[in-house]
Coordinates of C-alpha atoms in Angstrom, one line a residue:
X1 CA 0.0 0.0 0.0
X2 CA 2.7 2.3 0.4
X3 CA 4.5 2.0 -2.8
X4 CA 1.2 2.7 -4.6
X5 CA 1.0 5.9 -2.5
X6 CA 4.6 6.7 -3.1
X7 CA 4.4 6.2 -6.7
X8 CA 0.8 8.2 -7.0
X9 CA 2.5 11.1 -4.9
X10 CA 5.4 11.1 -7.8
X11 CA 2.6 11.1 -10.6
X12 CA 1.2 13.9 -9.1
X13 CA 4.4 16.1 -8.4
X14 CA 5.6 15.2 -12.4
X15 CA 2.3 15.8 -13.9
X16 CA 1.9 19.1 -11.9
X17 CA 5.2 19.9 -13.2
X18 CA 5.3 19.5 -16.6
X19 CA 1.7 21.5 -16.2
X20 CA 3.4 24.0 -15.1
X21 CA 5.8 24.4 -17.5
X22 CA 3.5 24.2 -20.3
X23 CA 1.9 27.5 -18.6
X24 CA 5.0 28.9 -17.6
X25 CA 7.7 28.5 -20.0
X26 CA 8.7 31.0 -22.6
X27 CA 7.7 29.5 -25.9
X28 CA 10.6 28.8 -28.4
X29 CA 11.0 31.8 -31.0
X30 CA 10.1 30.4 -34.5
X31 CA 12.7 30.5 -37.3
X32 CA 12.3 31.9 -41.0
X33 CA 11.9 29.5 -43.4
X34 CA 14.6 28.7 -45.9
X35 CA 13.7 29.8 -50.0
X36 CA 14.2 26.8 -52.1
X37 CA 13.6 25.7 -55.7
X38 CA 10.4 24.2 -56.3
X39 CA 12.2 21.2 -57.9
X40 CA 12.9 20.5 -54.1
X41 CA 9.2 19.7 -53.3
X42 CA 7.7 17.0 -54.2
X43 CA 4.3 15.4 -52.2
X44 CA 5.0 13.4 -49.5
X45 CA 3.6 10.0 -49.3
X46 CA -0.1 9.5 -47.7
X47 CA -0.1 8.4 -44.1
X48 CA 0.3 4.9 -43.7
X49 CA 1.5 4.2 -46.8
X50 CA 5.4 3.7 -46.8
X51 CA 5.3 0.6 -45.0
X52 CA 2.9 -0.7 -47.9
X53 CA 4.6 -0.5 -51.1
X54 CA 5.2 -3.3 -53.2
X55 CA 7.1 -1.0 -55.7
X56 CA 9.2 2.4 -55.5
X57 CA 6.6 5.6 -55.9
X58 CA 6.8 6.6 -59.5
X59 CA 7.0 10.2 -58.9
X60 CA 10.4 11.8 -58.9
X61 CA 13.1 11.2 -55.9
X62 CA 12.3 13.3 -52.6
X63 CA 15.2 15.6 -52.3
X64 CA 16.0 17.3 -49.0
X65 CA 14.1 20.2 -48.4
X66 CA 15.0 23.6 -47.6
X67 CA 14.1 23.9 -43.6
X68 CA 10.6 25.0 -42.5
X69 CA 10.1 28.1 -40.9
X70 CA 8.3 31.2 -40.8
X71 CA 7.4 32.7 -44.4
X72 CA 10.2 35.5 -44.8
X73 CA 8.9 38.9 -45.4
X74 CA 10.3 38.9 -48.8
X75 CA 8.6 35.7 -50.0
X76 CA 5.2 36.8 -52.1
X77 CA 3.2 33.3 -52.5
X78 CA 0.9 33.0 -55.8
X79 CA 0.3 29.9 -55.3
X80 CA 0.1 27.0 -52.8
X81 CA 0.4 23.0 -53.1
X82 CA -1.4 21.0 -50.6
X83 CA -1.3 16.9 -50.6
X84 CA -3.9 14.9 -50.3
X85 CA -3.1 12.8 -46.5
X86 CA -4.9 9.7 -47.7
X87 CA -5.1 7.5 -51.0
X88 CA -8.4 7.3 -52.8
X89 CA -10.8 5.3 -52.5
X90 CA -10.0 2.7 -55.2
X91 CA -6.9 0.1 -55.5
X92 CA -6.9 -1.5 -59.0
X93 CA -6.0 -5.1 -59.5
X94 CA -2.1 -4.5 -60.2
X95 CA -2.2 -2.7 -56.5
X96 CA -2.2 0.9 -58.2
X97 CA -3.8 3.7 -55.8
X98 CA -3.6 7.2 -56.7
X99 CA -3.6 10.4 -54.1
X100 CA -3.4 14.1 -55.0
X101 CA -1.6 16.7 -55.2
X102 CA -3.7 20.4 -55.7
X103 CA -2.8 24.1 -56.1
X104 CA -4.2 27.0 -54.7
X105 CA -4.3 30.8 -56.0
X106 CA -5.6 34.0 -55.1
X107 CA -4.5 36.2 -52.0
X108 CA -2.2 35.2 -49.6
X109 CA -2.0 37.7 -46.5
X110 CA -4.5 36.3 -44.7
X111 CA -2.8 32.9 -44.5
X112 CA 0.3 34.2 -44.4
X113 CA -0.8 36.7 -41.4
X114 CA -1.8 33.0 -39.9
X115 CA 1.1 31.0 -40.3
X116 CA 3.5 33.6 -39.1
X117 CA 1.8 34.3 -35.6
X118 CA 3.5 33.7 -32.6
X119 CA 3.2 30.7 -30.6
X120 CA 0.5 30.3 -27.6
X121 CA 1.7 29.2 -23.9
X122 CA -1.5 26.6 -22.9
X123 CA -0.2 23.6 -21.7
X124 CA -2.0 20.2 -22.7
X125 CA -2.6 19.6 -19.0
X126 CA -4.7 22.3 -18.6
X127 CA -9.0 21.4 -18.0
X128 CA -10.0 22.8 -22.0
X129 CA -7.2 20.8 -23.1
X130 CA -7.7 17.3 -21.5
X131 CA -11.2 17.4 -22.4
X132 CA -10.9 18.4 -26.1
X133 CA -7.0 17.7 -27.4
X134 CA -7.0 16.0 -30.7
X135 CA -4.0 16.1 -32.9
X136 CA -4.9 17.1 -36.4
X137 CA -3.1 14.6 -39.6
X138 CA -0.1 16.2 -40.8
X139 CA -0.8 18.0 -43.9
X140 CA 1.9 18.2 -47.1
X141 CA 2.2 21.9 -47.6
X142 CA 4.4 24.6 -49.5
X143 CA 4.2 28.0 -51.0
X144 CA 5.5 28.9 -54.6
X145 CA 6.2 32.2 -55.9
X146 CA 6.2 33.9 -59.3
X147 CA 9.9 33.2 -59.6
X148 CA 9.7 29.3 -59.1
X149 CA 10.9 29.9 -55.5
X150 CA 9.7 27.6 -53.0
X151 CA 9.2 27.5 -48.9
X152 CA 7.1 24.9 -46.5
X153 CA 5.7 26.9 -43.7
X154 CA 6.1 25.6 -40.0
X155 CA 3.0 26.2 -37.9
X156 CA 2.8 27.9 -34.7
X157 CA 2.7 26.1 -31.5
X158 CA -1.2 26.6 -30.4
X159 CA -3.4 26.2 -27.5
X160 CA -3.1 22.7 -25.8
X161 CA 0.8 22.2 -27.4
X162 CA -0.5 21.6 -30.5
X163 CA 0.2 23.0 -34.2
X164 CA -1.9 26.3 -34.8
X165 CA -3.3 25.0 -38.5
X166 CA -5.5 28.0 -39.4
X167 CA -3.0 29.3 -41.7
X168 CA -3.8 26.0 -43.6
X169 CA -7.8 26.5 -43.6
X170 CA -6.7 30.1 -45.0
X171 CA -5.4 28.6 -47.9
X172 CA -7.8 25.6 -48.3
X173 CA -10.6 28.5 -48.6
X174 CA -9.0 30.0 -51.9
X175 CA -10.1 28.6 -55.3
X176 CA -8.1 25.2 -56.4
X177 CA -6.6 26.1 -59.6
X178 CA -5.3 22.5 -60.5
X179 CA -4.6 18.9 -59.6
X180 CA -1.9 16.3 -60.3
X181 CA -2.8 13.0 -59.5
X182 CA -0.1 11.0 -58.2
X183 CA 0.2 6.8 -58.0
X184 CA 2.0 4.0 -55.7
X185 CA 1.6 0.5 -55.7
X186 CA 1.0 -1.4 -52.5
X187 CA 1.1 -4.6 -51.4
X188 CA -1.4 -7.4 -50.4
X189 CA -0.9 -6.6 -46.4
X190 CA -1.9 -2.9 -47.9
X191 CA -4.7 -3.4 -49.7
X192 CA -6.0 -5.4 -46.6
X193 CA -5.0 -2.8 -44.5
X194 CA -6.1 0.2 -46.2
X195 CA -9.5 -1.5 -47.8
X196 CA -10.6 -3.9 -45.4
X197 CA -10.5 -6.8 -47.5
X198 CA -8.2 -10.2 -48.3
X199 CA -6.7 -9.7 -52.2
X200 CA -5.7 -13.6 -51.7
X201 CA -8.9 -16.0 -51.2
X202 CA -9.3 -19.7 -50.2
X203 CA -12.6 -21.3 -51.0
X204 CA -14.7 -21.2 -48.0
X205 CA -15.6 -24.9 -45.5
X206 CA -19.1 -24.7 -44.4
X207 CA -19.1 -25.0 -40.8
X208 CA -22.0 -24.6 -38.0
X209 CA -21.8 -21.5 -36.8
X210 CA -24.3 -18.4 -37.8
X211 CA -22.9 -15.2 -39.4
X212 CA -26.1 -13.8 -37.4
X213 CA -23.8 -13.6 -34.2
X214 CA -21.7 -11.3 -35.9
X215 CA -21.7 -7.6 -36.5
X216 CA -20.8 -7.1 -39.9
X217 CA -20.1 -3.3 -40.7
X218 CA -18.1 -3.6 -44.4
X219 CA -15.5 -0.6 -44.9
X220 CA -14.5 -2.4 -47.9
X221 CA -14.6 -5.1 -50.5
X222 CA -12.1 -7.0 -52.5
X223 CA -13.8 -8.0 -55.9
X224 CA -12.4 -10.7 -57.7
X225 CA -12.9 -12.5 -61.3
X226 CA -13.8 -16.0 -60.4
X227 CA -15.1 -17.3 -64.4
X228 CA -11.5 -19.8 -64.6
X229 CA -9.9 -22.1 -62.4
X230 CA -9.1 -19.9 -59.6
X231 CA -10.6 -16.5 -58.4
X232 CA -8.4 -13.6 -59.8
X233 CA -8.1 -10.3 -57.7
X234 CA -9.9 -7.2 -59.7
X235 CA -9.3 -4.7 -57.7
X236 CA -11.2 -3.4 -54.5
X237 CA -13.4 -0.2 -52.8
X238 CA -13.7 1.2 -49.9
X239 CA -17.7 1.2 -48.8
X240 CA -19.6 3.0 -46.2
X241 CA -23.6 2.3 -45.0
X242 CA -24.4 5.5 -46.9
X243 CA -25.3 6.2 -49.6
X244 CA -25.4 2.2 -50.3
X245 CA -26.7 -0.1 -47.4
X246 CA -26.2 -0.6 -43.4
X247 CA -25.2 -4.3 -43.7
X248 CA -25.5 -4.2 -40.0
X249 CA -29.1 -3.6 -39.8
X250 CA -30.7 -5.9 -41.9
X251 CA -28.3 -8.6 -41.4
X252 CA -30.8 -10.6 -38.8
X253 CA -33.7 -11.3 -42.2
X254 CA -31.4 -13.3 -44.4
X255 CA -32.5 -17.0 -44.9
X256 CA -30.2 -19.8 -44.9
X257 CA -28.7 -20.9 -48.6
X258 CA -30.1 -23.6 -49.9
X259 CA -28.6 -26.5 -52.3
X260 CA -26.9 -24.8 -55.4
X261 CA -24.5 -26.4 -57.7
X262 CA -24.3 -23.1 -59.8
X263 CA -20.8 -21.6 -59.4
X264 CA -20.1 -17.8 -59.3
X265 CA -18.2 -16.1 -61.8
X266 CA -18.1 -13.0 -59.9
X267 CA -17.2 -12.9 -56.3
X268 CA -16.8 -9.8 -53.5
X269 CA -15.1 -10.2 -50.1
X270 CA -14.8 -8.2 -46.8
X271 CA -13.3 -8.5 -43.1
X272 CA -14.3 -8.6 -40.0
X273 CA -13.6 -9.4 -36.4
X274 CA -15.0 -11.9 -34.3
X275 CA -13.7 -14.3 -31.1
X276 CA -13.7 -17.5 -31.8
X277 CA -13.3 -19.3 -28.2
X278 CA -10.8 -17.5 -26.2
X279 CA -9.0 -15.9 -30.0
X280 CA -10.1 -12.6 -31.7
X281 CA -9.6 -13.4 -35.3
X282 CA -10.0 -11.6 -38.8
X283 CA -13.4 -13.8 -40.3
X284 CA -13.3 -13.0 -44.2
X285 CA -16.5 -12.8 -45.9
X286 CA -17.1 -14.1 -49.5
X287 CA -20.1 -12.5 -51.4
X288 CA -21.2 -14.1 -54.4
X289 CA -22.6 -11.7 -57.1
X290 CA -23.9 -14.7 -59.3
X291 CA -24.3 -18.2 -59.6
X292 CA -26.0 -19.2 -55.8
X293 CA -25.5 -15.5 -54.8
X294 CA -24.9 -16.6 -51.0
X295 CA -22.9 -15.3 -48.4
X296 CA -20.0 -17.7 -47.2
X297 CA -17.2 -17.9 -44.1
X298 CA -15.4 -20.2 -43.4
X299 CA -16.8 -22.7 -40.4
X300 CA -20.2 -20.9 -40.8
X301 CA -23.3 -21.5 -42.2
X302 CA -24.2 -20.1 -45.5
X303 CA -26.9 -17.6 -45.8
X304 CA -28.7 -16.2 -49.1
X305 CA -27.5 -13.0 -50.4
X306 CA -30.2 -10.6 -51.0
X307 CA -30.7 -8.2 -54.3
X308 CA -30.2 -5.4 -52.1
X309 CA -26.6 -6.8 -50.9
X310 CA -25.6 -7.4 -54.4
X311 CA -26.6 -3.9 -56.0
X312 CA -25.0 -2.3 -52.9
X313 CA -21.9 -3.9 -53.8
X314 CA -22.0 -3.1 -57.3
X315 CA -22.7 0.2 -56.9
X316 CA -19.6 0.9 -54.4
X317 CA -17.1 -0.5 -57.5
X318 CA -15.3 2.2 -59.5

């Protein structure tokens, strides 16, 4: 009992301290951001997705950058490039996903005004803090100027410790004056990751267990060419209850399959979770859009695929 009281005391004293300081301390004077070429800047990959590639990004190498900053009193911006933090919502069958990179015109002193404010003292521990922090997603971001000049503008440290992103919604608010669409290939641990869905399929064992016990809430569905010998992966789509179908709610009315030799040339699949005895596995989930149009797992109990299942996934492809 008295080591937990001893260490509780210590929690205390250190979280009061660093409280403190966050309140207290002088906050760090910001530097001026180095002017580079814009041949320097090039988009930065979406989050998540370095660890997924199966091939180098296409785009040209990424070249160190001229250090972040403040943007220096001589440094008109015409235009701004912002990159898009996530990949699309489409993977094609070679693994291909594309993200975004799009450029931004019109006036600038209001966003610059933003991004060159000093930084805030309120320290994360504080009551508003605790109860509302939330760290934005790091945004790709840099300014160009008429001479092909080039700086990426640090944020100011704002309330709660974190970065001070209004300059960014400044910018976001002016008209888009072009896109270039960018692509990277990932791999099969990915396209599971990022869609929600298995690109590599086994044929399903009917087992007895109901795929009424679980909650099925599809993010995403693997579609895959199943007219030859083995099922062929066509690419796959992320996939949300609106505008196509809560699978959730209407899961509970579907019948039982019944005896079908027909086979599917078309099939969908998507994840879920589910514990299975004491283990919480991934349970993949085979749709077929033809043939028997049933709903398969393996160890369960097939069920019959509505109409409304198989236009819901249809729609949802690209």
């Amino acid at each position: 009992m008295i080591g937990r009281r001893v260490g509780l005391t210590i929690f205390l004293v250190v979280t009061a301290a660093l409280a403190s300081y966050g309140v207290l301390s002088t906050p760090e004077s910001r530097s001026v951001a180095e002017i580079g070429s814009a041949d320097q800047f090039v988009c930065a990959l979406p989050q998540d997705v370095g660890g997924y590639l199966a091939a180098p990004p296409q785009q040209q190498a990424f070249l160190p950058r001229p250090a972040p900053g403040t943007v220096p009193e001589e440094f008109e911006p015409v235009t701004a490039v912002v990159c898009d933090i996530g990949i699309g919502d489409h993977v094609a069958a070679d693994g291909t996903v594309t993200y975004v990179e799009r450029r931004y015109a019109g006036d600038f002193d209001a966003a610059v005004r933003e991004l060159n404010r000093p930084p805030t003292r309120r320290s994360i521990f504080d009551a508003h803090c605790l109860a509302s922090v939330l760290a934005a997603a790091p945004v790709d971001m840099w300014l160009l100027d008429a001479d092909g000049r080039a700086v990426q503008p640090s944020y100011p440290r704002g309330d709660c410790g974190l970065d001070n992103t209004l300059g960014l919604a400044e910018i976001l608010e002016l008209p888009e004056v072009g896109t270039t669409e960018h692509q990277v290939r990932l791999d099969t641990a990915g396209i599971a990751y990022f869609f929600s869905c298995s690109p590599v399929v086994s044929t399903p064992t009917p087992g007895l267990r109901s795929l009424l016990d679980l909650t099925l809430t599809p993010s995403g569905f693997c579609h895959f060419d199943n007219a030859g010998a083995s099922p062929e992966f066509a690419g796959a789509d992320r996939y949300a209850p609106e505008p196509y179908l809560d699978w959730n709610a209407t899961l509970t009315d579907l019948e039982p399959a019944g005896p079908c030799n027909q086979q599917a040339t078309s099939l969908a699949t998507t994840s879920t979770q589910s514990n299975i005895g004491d283990e919480y596995v991934t349970i993949d989930i085979h749709i077929e859009l033809d043939g028997c149009r049933r709903i398969l797992a393996d160890g369960f109990t097939p069920l019959a695929a509505p109409a409304a299942y198989i236009d819901s996934i249809n729609s949802a492809t690209h």
